[in-house]
PDB file of C-alpha atoms in Angstrom:
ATOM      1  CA  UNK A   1       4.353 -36.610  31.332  1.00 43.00           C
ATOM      2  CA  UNK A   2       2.450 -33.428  31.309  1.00 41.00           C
ATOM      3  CA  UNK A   3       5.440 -30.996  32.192  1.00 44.00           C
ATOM      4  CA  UNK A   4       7.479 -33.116  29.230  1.00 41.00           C
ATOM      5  CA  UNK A   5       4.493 -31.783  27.023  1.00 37.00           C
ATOM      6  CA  UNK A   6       4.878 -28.262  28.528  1.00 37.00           C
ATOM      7  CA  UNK A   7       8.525 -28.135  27.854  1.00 42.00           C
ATOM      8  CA  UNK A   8       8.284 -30.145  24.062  1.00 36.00           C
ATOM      9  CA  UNK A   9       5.446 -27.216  23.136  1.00 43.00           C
ATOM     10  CA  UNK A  10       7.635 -24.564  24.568  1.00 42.00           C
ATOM     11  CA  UNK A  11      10.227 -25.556  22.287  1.00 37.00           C
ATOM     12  CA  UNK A  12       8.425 -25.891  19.582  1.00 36.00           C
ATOM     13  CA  UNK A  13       7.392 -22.254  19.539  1.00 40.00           C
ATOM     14  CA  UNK A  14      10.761 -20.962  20.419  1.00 37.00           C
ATOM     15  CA  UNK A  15      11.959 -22.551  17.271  1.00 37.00           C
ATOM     16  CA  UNK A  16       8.901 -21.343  15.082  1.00 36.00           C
ATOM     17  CA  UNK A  17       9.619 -17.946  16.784  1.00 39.00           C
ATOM     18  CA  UNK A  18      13.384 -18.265  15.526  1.00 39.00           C
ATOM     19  CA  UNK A  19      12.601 -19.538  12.413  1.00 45.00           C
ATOM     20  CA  UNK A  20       9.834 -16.746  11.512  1.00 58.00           C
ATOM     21  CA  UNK A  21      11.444 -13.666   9.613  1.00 70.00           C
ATOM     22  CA  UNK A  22      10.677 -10.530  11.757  1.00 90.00           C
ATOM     23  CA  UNK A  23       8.356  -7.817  10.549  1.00 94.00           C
ATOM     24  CA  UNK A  24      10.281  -5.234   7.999  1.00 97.00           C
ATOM     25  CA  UNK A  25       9.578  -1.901   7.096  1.00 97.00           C
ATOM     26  CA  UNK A  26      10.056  -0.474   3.428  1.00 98.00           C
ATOM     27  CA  UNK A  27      10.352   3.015   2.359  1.00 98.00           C
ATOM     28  CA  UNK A  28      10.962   5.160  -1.025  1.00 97.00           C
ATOM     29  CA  UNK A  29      14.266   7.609  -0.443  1.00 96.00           C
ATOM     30  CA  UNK A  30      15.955   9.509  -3.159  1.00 94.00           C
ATOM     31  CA  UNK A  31      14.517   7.619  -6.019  1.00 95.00           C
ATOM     32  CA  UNK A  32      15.715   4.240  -4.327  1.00 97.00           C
ATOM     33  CA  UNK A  33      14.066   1.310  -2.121  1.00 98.00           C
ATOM     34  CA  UNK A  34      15.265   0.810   1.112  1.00 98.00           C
ATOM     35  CA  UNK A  35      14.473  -1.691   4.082  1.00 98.00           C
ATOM     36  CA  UNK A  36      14.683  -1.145   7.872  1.00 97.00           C
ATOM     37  CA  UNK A  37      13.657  -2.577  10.733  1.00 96.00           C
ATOM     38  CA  UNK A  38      10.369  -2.134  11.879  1.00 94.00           C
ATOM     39  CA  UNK A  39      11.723   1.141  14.404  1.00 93.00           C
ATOM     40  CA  UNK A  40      13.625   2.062  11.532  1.00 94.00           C
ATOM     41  CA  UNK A  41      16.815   1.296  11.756  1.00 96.00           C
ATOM     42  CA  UNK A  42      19.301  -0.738  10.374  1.00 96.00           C
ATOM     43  CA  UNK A  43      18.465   0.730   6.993  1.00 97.00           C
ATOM     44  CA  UNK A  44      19.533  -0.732   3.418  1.00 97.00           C
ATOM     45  CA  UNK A  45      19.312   0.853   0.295  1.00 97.00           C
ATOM     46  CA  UNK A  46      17.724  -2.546  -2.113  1.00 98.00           C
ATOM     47  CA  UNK A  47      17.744  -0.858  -5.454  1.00 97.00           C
ATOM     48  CA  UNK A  48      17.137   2.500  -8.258  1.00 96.00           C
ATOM     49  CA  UNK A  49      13.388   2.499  -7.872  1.00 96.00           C
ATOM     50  CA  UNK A  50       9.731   3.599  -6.350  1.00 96.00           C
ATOM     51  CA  UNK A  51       6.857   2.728  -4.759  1.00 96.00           C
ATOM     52  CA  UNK A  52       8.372  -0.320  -2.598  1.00 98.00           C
ATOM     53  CA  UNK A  53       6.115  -2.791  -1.449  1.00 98.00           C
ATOM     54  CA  UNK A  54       7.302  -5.423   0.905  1.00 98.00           C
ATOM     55  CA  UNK A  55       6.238  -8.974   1.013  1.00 98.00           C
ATOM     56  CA  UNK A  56       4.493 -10.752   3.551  1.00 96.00           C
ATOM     57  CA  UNK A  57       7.346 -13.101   4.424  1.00 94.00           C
ATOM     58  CA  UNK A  58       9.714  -9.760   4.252  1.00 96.00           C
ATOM     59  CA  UNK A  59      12.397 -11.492   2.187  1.00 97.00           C
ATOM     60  CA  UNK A  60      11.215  -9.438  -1.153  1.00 98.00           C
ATOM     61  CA  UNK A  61      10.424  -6.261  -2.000  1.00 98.00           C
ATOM     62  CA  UNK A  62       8.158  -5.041  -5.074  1.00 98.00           C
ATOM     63  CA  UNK A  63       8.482  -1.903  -6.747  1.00 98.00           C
ATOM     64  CA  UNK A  64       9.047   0.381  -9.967  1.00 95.00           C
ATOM     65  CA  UNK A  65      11.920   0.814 -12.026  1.00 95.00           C
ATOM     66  CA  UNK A  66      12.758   4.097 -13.258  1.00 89.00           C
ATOM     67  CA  UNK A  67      14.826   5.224 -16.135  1.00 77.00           C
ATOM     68  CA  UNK A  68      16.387   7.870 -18.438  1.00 67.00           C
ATOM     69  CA  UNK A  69      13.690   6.462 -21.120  1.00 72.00           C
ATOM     70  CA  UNK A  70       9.512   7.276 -20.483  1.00 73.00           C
ATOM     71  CA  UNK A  71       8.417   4.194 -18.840  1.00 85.00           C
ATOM     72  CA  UNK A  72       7.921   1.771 -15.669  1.00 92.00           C
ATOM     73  CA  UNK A  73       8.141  -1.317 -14.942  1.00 95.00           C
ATOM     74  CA  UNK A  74       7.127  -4.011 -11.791  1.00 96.00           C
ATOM     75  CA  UNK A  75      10.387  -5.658 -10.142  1.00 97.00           C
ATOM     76  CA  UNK A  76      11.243  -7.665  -7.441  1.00 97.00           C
ATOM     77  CA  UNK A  77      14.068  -7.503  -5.392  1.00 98.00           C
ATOM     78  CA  UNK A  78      15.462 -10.585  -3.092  1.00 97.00           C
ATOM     79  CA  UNK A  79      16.428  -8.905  -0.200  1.00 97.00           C
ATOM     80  CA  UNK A  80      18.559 -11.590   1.235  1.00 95.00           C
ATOM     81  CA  UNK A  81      20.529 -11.401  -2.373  1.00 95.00           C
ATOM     82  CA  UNK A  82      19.575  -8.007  -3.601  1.00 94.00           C
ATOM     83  CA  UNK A  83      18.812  -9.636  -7.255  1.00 96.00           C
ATOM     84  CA  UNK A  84      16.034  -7.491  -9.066  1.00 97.00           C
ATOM     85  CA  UNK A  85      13.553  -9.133 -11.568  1.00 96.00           C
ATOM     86  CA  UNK A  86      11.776  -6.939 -13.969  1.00 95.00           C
ATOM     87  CA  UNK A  87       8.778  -8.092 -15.356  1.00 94.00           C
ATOM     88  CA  UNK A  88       8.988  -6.900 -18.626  1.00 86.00           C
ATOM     89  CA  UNK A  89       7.573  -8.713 -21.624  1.00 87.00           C
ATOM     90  CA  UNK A  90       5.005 -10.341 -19.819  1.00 92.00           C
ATOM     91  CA  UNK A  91       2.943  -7.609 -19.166  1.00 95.00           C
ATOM     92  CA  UNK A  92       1.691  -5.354 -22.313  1.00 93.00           C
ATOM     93  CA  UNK A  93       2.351  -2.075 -20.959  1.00 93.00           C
ATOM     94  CA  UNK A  94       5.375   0.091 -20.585  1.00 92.00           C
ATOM     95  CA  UNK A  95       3.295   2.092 -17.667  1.00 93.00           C
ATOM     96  CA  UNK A  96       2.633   0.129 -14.727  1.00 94.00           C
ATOM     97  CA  UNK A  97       2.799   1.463 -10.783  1.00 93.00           C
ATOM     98  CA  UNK A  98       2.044   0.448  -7.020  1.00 95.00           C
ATOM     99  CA  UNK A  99       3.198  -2.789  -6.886  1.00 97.00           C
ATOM    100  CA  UNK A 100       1.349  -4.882  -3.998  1.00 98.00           C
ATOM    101  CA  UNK A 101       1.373  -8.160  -2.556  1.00 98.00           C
ATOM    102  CA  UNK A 102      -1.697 -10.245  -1.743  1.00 98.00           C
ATOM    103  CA  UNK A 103      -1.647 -11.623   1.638  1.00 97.00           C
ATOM    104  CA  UNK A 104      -0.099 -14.712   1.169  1.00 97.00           C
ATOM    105  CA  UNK A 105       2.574 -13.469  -1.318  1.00 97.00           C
ATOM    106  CA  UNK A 106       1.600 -15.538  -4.344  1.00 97.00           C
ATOM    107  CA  UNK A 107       0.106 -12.522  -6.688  1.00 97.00           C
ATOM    108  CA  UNK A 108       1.149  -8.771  -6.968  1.00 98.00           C
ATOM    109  CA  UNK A 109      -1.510  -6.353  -7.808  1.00 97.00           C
ATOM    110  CA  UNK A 110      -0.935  -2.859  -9.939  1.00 96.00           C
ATOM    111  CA  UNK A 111      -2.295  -0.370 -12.217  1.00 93.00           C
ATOM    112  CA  UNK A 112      -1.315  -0.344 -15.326  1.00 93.00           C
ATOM    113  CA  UNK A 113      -2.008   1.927 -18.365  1.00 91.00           C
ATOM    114  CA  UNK A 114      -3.227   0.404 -21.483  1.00 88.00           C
ATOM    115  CA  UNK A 115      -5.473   1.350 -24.484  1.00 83.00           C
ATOM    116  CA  UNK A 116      -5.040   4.422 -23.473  1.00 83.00           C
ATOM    117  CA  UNK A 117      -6.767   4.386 -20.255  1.00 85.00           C
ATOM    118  CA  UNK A 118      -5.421   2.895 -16.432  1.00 87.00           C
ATOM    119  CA  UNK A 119      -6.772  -0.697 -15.885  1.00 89.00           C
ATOM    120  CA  UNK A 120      -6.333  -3.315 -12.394  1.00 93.00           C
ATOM    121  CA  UNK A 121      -3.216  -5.710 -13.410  1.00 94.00           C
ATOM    122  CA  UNK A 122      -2.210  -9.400 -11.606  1.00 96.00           C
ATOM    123  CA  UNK A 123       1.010 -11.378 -12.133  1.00 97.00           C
ATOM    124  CA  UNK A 124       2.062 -14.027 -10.047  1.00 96.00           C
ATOM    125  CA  UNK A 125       4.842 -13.333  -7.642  1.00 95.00           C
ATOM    126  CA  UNK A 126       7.459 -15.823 -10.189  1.00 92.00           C
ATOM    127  CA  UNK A 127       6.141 -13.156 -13.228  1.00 93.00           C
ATOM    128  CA  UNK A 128       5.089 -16.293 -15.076  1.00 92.00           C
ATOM    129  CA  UNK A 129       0.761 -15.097 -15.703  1.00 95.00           C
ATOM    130  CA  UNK A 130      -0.483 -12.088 -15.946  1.00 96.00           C
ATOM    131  CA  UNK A 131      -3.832 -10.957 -16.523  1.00 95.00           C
ATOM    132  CA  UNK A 132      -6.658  -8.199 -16.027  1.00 93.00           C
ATOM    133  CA  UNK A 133      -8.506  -7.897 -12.625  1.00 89.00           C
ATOM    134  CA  UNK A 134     -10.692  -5.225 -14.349  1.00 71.00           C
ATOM    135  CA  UNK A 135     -10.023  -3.454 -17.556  1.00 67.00           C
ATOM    136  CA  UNK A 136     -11.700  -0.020 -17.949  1.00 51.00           C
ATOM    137  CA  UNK A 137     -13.830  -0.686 -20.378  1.00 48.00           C
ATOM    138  CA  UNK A 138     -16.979  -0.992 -18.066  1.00 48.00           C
ATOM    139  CA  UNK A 139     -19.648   2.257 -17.970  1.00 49.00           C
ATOM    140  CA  UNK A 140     -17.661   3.682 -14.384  1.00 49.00           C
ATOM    141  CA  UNK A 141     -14.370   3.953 -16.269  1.00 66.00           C
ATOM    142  CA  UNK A 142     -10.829   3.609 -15.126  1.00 84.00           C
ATOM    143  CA  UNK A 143     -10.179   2.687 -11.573  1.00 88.00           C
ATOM    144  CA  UNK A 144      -7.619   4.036  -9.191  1.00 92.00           C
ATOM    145  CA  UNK A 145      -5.805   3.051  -6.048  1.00 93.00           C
ATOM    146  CA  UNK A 146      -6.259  -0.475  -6.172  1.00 94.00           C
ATOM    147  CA  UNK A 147      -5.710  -2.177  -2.345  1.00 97.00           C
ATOM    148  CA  UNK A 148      -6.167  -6.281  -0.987  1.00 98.00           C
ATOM    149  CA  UNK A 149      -8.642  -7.016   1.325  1.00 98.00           C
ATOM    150  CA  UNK A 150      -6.848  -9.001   4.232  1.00 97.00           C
ATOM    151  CA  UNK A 151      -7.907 -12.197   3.502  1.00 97.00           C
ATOM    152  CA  UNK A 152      -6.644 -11.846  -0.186  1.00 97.00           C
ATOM    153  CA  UNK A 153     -10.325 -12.565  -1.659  1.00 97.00           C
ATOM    154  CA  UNK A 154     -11.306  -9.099  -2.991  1.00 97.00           C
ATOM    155  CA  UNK A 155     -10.355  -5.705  -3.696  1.00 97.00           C
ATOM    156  CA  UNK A 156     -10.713  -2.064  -2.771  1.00 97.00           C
ATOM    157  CA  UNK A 157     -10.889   0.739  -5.593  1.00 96.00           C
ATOM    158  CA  UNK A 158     -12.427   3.792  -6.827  1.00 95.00           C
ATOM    159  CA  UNK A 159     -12.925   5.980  -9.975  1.00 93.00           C
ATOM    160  CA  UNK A 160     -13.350   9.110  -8.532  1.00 94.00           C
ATOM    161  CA  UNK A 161     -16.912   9.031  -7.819  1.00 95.00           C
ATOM    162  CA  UNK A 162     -17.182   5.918  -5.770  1.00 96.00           C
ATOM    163  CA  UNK A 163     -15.396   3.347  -3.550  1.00 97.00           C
ATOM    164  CA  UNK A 164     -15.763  -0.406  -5.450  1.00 96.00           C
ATOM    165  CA  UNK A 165     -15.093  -3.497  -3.657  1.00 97.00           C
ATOM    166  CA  UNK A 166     -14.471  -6.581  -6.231  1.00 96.00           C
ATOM    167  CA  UNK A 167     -13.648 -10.005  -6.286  1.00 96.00           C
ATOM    168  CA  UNK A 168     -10.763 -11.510  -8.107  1.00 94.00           C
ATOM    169  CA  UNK A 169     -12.428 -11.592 -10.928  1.00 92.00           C
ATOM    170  CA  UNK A 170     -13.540  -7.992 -11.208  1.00 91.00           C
ATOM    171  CA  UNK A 171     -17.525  -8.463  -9.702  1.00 93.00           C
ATOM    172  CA  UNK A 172     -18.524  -5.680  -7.783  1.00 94.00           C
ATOM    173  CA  UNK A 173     -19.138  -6.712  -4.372  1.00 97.00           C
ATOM    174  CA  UNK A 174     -19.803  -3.871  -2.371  1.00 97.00           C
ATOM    175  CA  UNK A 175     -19.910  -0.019  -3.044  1.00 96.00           C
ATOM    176  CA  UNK A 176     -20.046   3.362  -1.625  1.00 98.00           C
ATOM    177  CA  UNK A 177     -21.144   7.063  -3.458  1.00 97.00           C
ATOM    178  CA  UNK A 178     -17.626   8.886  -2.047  1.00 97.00           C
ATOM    179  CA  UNK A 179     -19.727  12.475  -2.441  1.00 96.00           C
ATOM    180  CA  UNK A 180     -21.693  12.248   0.794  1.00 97.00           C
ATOM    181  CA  UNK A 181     -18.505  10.839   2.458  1.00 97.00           C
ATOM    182  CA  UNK A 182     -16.010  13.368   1.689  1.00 97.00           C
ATOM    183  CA  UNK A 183     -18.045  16.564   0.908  1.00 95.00           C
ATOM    184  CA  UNK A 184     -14.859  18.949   1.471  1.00 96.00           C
ATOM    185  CA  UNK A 185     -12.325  16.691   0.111  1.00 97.00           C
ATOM    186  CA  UNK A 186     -12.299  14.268  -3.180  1.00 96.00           C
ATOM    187  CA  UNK A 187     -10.121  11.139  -4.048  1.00 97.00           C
ATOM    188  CA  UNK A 188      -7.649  11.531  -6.717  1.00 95.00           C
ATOM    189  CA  UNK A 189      -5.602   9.129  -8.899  1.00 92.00           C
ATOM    190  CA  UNK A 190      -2.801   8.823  -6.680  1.00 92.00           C
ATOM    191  CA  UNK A 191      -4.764   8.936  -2.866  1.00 96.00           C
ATOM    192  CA  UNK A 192      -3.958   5.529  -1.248  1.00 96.00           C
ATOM    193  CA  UNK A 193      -6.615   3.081  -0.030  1.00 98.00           C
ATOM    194  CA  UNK A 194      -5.419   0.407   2.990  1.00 98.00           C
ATOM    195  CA  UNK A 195      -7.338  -1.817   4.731  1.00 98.00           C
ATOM    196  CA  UNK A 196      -7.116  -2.556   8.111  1.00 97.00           C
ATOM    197  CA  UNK A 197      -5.610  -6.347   9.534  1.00 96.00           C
ATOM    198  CA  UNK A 198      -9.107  -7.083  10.577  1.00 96.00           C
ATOM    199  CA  UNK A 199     -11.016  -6.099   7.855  1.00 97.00           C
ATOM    200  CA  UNK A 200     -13.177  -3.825   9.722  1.00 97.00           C
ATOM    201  CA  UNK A 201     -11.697  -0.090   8.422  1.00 98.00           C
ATOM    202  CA  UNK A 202     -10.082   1.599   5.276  1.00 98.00           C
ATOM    203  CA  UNK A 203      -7.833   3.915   5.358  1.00 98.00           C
ATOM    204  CA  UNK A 204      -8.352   6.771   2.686  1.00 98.00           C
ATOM    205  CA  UNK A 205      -5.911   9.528   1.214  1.00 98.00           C
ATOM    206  CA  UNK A 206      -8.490  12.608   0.773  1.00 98.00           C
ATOM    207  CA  UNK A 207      -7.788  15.816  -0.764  1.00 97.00           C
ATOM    208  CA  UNK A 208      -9.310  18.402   1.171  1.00 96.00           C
ATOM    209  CA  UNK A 209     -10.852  21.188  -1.164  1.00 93.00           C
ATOM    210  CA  UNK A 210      -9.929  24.129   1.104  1.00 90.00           C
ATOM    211  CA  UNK A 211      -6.906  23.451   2.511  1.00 90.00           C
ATOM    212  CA  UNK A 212      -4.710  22.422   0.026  1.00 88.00           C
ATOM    213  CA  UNK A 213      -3.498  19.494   2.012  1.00 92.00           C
ATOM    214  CA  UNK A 214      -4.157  16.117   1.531  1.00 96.00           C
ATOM    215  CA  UNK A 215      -5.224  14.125   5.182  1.00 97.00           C
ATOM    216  CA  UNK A 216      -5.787  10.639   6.446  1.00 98.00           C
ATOM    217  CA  UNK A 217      -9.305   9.375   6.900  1.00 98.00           C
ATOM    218  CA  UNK A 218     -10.694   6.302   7.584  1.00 98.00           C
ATOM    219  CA  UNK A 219     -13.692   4.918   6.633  1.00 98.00           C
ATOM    220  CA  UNK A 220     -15.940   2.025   9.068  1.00 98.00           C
ATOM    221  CA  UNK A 221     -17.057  -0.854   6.277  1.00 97.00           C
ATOM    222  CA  UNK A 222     -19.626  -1.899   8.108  1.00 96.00           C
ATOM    223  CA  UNK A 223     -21.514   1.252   8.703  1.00 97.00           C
ATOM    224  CA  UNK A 224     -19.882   3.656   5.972  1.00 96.00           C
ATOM    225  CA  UNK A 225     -19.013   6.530   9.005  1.00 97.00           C
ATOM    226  CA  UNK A 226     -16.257   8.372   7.657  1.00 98.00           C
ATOM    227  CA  UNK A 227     -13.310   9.656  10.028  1.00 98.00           C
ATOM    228  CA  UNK A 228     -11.018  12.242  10.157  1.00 98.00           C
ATOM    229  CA  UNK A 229      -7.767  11.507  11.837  1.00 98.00           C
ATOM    230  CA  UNK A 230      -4.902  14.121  11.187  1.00 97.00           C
ATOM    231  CA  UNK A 231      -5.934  17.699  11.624  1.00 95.00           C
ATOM    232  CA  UNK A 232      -6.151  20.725   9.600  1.00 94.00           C
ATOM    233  CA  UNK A 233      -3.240  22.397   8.640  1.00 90.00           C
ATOM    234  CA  UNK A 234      -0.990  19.185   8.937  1.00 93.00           C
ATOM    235  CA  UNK A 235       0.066  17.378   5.432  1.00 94.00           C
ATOM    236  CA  UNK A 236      -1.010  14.257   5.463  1.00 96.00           C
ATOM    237  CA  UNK A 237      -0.661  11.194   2.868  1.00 96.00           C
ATOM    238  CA  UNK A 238       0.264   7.779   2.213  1.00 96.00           C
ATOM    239  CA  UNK A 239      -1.280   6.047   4.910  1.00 97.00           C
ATOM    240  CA  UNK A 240      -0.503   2.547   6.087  1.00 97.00           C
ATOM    241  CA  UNK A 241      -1.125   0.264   8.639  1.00 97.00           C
ATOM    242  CA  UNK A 242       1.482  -0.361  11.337  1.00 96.00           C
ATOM    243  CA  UNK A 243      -0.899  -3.035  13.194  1.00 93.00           C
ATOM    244  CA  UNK A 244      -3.981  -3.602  14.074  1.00 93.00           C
ATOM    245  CA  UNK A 245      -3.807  -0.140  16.219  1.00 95.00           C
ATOM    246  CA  UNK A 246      -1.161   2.232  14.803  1.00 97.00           C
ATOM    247  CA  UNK A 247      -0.652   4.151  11.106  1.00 97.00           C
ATOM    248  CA  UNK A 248       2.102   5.172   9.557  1.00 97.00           C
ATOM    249  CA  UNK A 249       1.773   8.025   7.267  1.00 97.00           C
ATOM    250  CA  UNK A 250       3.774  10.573   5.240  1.00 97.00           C
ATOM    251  CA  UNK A 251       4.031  14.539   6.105  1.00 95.00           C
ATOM    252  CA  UNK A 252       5.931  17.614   4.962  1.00 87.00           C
ATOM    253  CA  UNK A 253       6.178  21.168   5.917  1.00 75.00           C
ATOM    254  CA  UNK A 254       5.099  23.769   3.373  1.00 66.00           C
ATOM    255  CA  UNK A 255       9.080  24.481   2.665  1.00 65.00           C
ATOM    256  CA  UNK A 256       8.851  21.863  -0.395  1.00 60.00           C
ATOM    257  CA  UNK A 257      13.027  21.822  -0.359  1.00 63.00           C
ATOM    258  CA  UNK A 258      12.587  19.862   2.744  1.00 68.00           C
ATOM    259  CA  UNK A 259      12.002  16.050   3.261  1.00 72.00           C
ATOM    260  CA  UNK A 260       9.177  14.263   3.715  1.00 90.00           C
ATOM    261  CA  UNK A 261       9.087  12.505   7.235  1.00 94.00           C
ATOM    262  CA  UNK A 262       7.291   9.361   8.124  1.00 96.00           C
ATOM    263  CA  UNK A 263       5.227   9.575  11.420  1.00 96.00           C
ATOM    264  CA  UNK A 264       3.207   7.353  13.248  1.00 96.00           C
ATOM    265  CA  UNK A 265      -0.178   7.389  15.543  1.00 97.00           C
ATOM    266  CA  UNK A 266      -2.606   5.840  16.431  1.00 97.00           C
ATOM    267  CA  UNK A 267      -5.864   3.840  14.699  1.00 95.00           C
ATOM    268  CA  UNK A 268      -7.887   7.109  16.663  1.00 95.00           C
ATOM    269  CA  UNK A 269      -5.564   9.493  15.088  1.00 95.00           C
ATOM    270  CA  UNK A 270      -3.911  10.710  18.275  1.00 94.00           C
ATOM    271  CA  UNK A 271      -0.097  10.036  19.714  1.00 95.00           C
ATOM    272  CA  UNK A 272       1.464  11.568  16.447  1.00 95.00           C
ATOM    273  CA  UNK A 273       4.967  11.656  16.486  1.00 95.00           C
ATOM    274  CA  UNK A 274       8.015  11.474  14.088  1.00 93.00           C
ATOM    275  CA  UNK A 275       9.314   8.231  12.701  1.00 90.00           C
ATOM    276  CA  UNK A 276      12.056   8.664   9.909  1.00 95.00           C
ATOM    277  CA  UNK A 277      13.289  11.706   8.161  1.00 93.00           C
ATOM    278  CA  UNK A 278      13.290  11.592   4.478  1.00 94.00           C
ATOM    279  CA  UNK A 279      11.005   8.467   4.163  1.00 96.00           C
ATOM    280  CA  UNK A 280       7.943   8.045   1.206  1.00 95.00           C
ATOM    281  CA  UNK A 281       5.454   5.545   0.702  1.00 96.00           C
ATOM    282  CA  UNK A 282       5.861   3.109   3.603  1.00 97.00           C
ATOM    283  CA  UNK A 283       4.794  -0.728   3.637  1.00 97.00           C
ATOM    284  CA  UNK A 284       4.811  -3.405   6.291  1.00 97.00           C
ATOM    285  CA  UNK A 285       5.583  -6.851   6.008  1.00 95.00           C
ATOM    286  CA  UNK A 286       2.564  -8.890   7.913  1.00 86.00           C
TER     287      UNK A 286
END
């Protein structure tokens, strides 16, 4: 009776494990989306766009349409079908960017730029509701860089000056004075903010004053310590978690006629080593 059991709850998992959709990554190439596998290959170009963002259950991609005419818009691309929705009318701005999914794939986040300054957007993943997370009109201004927290309850921003976490409906939960953190560097209106899988560490896009390069940081929530993990001298940007213990982030040489590369290391900032050639603004499915 008890090896029956064995054997039943072995195959039970071997046909969740055939049944689950396996991890994807997406990158930005030439103005279009593509998907790989998670090493890379097996690339497909999706569609004309930026700033991919791939779902949780990797069968859909978010991004930004581009065009002739001044103007973006969020999409969503089926990737088993390659059918892109734009969500146009819906959402009362002809300037939206960063598409992200929450967690479990039911709401995509963005920034979007209306009366005249850049507020925190939500639509559902169908593009049937939209509203604001946070519109600008509060005393701190605008807010940048908008990222989930894993468990798709809150999330992490900044305007410049300091590092907001919110709830969904735009309280300020948490917050930290980014001066005393980054000293030699500052946060701009396109540095990236990821969290961690476990909640624990963000990972920060900081422009360092000096050097001219951007570099990847993270930052402990718990007790606010503040990280550097790619060196001076080394371009750094677009950070995103891999797993629970690797990054993925974006580099060039100084040559700006050649591609970006993606590279990976480690959540301690060591083990560097090139990923993909001519690959921007990464995501992983969960």
């Amino acid at each position: 009776m008890i090896r029956s059991l064995v054997a039943l709850g072995a195959l039970l998992l071997l046909h969740v494990s055939l049944g689950a959709e396996p991890r994807r990554l997406a990158f930005e190439r030439d103005l279009t989306v593509w998907v790989a596998s998670l090493d890379g290959t097996g690339a497909q170009k999706i569609a004309h766009g930026v700033d991919p963002d791939i779902a949780p259950d990797a069968m859909h991609l978010a991004f930004n349409t581009i065009s002739e005419k001044p103007g973006r818009h969020i999409a969503v691309a089926d990737l088993a079908t390659k059918n892109v929705t734009v969500f146009g009318k819906i959402i009362p701005s002809d300037n939206c960017y960063r598409p992200l999914w929450s967690p479990d794939g039911k709401q995509i986040l963005f920034n979007i730029f209306v009366d005249a300054d850049w507020q925190i957007g939500l639509i559902d993943a169908d593009g049937l509701e939209f509203r604001y997370l946070r519109r600008g009109a509060t005393k701190s201004g605008p807010h940048y860089s908008a990222c989930w927290s894993p468990d798709g309850r809150s999330i992490y921003a900044h305007d410049l000056q300091t590092l907001l976490q919110l709830d969904l409906e735009g309280t300020e939960l948490n917050k930290w004075d980014l001066r005393p953190l980054f000293p030699a560097g500052d946060l701009t209106s396109e540095s990236r903010l990821a969290v961690s899988p476990d909640g624990n560490t963000l990972l920060l896009e900081v422009d360092m004053h000096e050097e001219m390069n951007p570099a990847i940081w993270t930052l402990d929530l718990g007790t606010g310590k503040a990280t550097r993990l790619t060196p001076k001298g080394l371009f750094a940007c677009r950070g995103c978690w891999l797993g629970r213990e690797e990054i993925l982030f974006v580099s060039r040489t100084a040559n700006a006629k050649e591609p970006v590369f993606l590279y990976r290391m480690s959540r301690q900032g060591d083990h560097r080593k090139q990923f993909l050639r001519n690959a921007d603004n990464p995501s992983v499915s969960r």
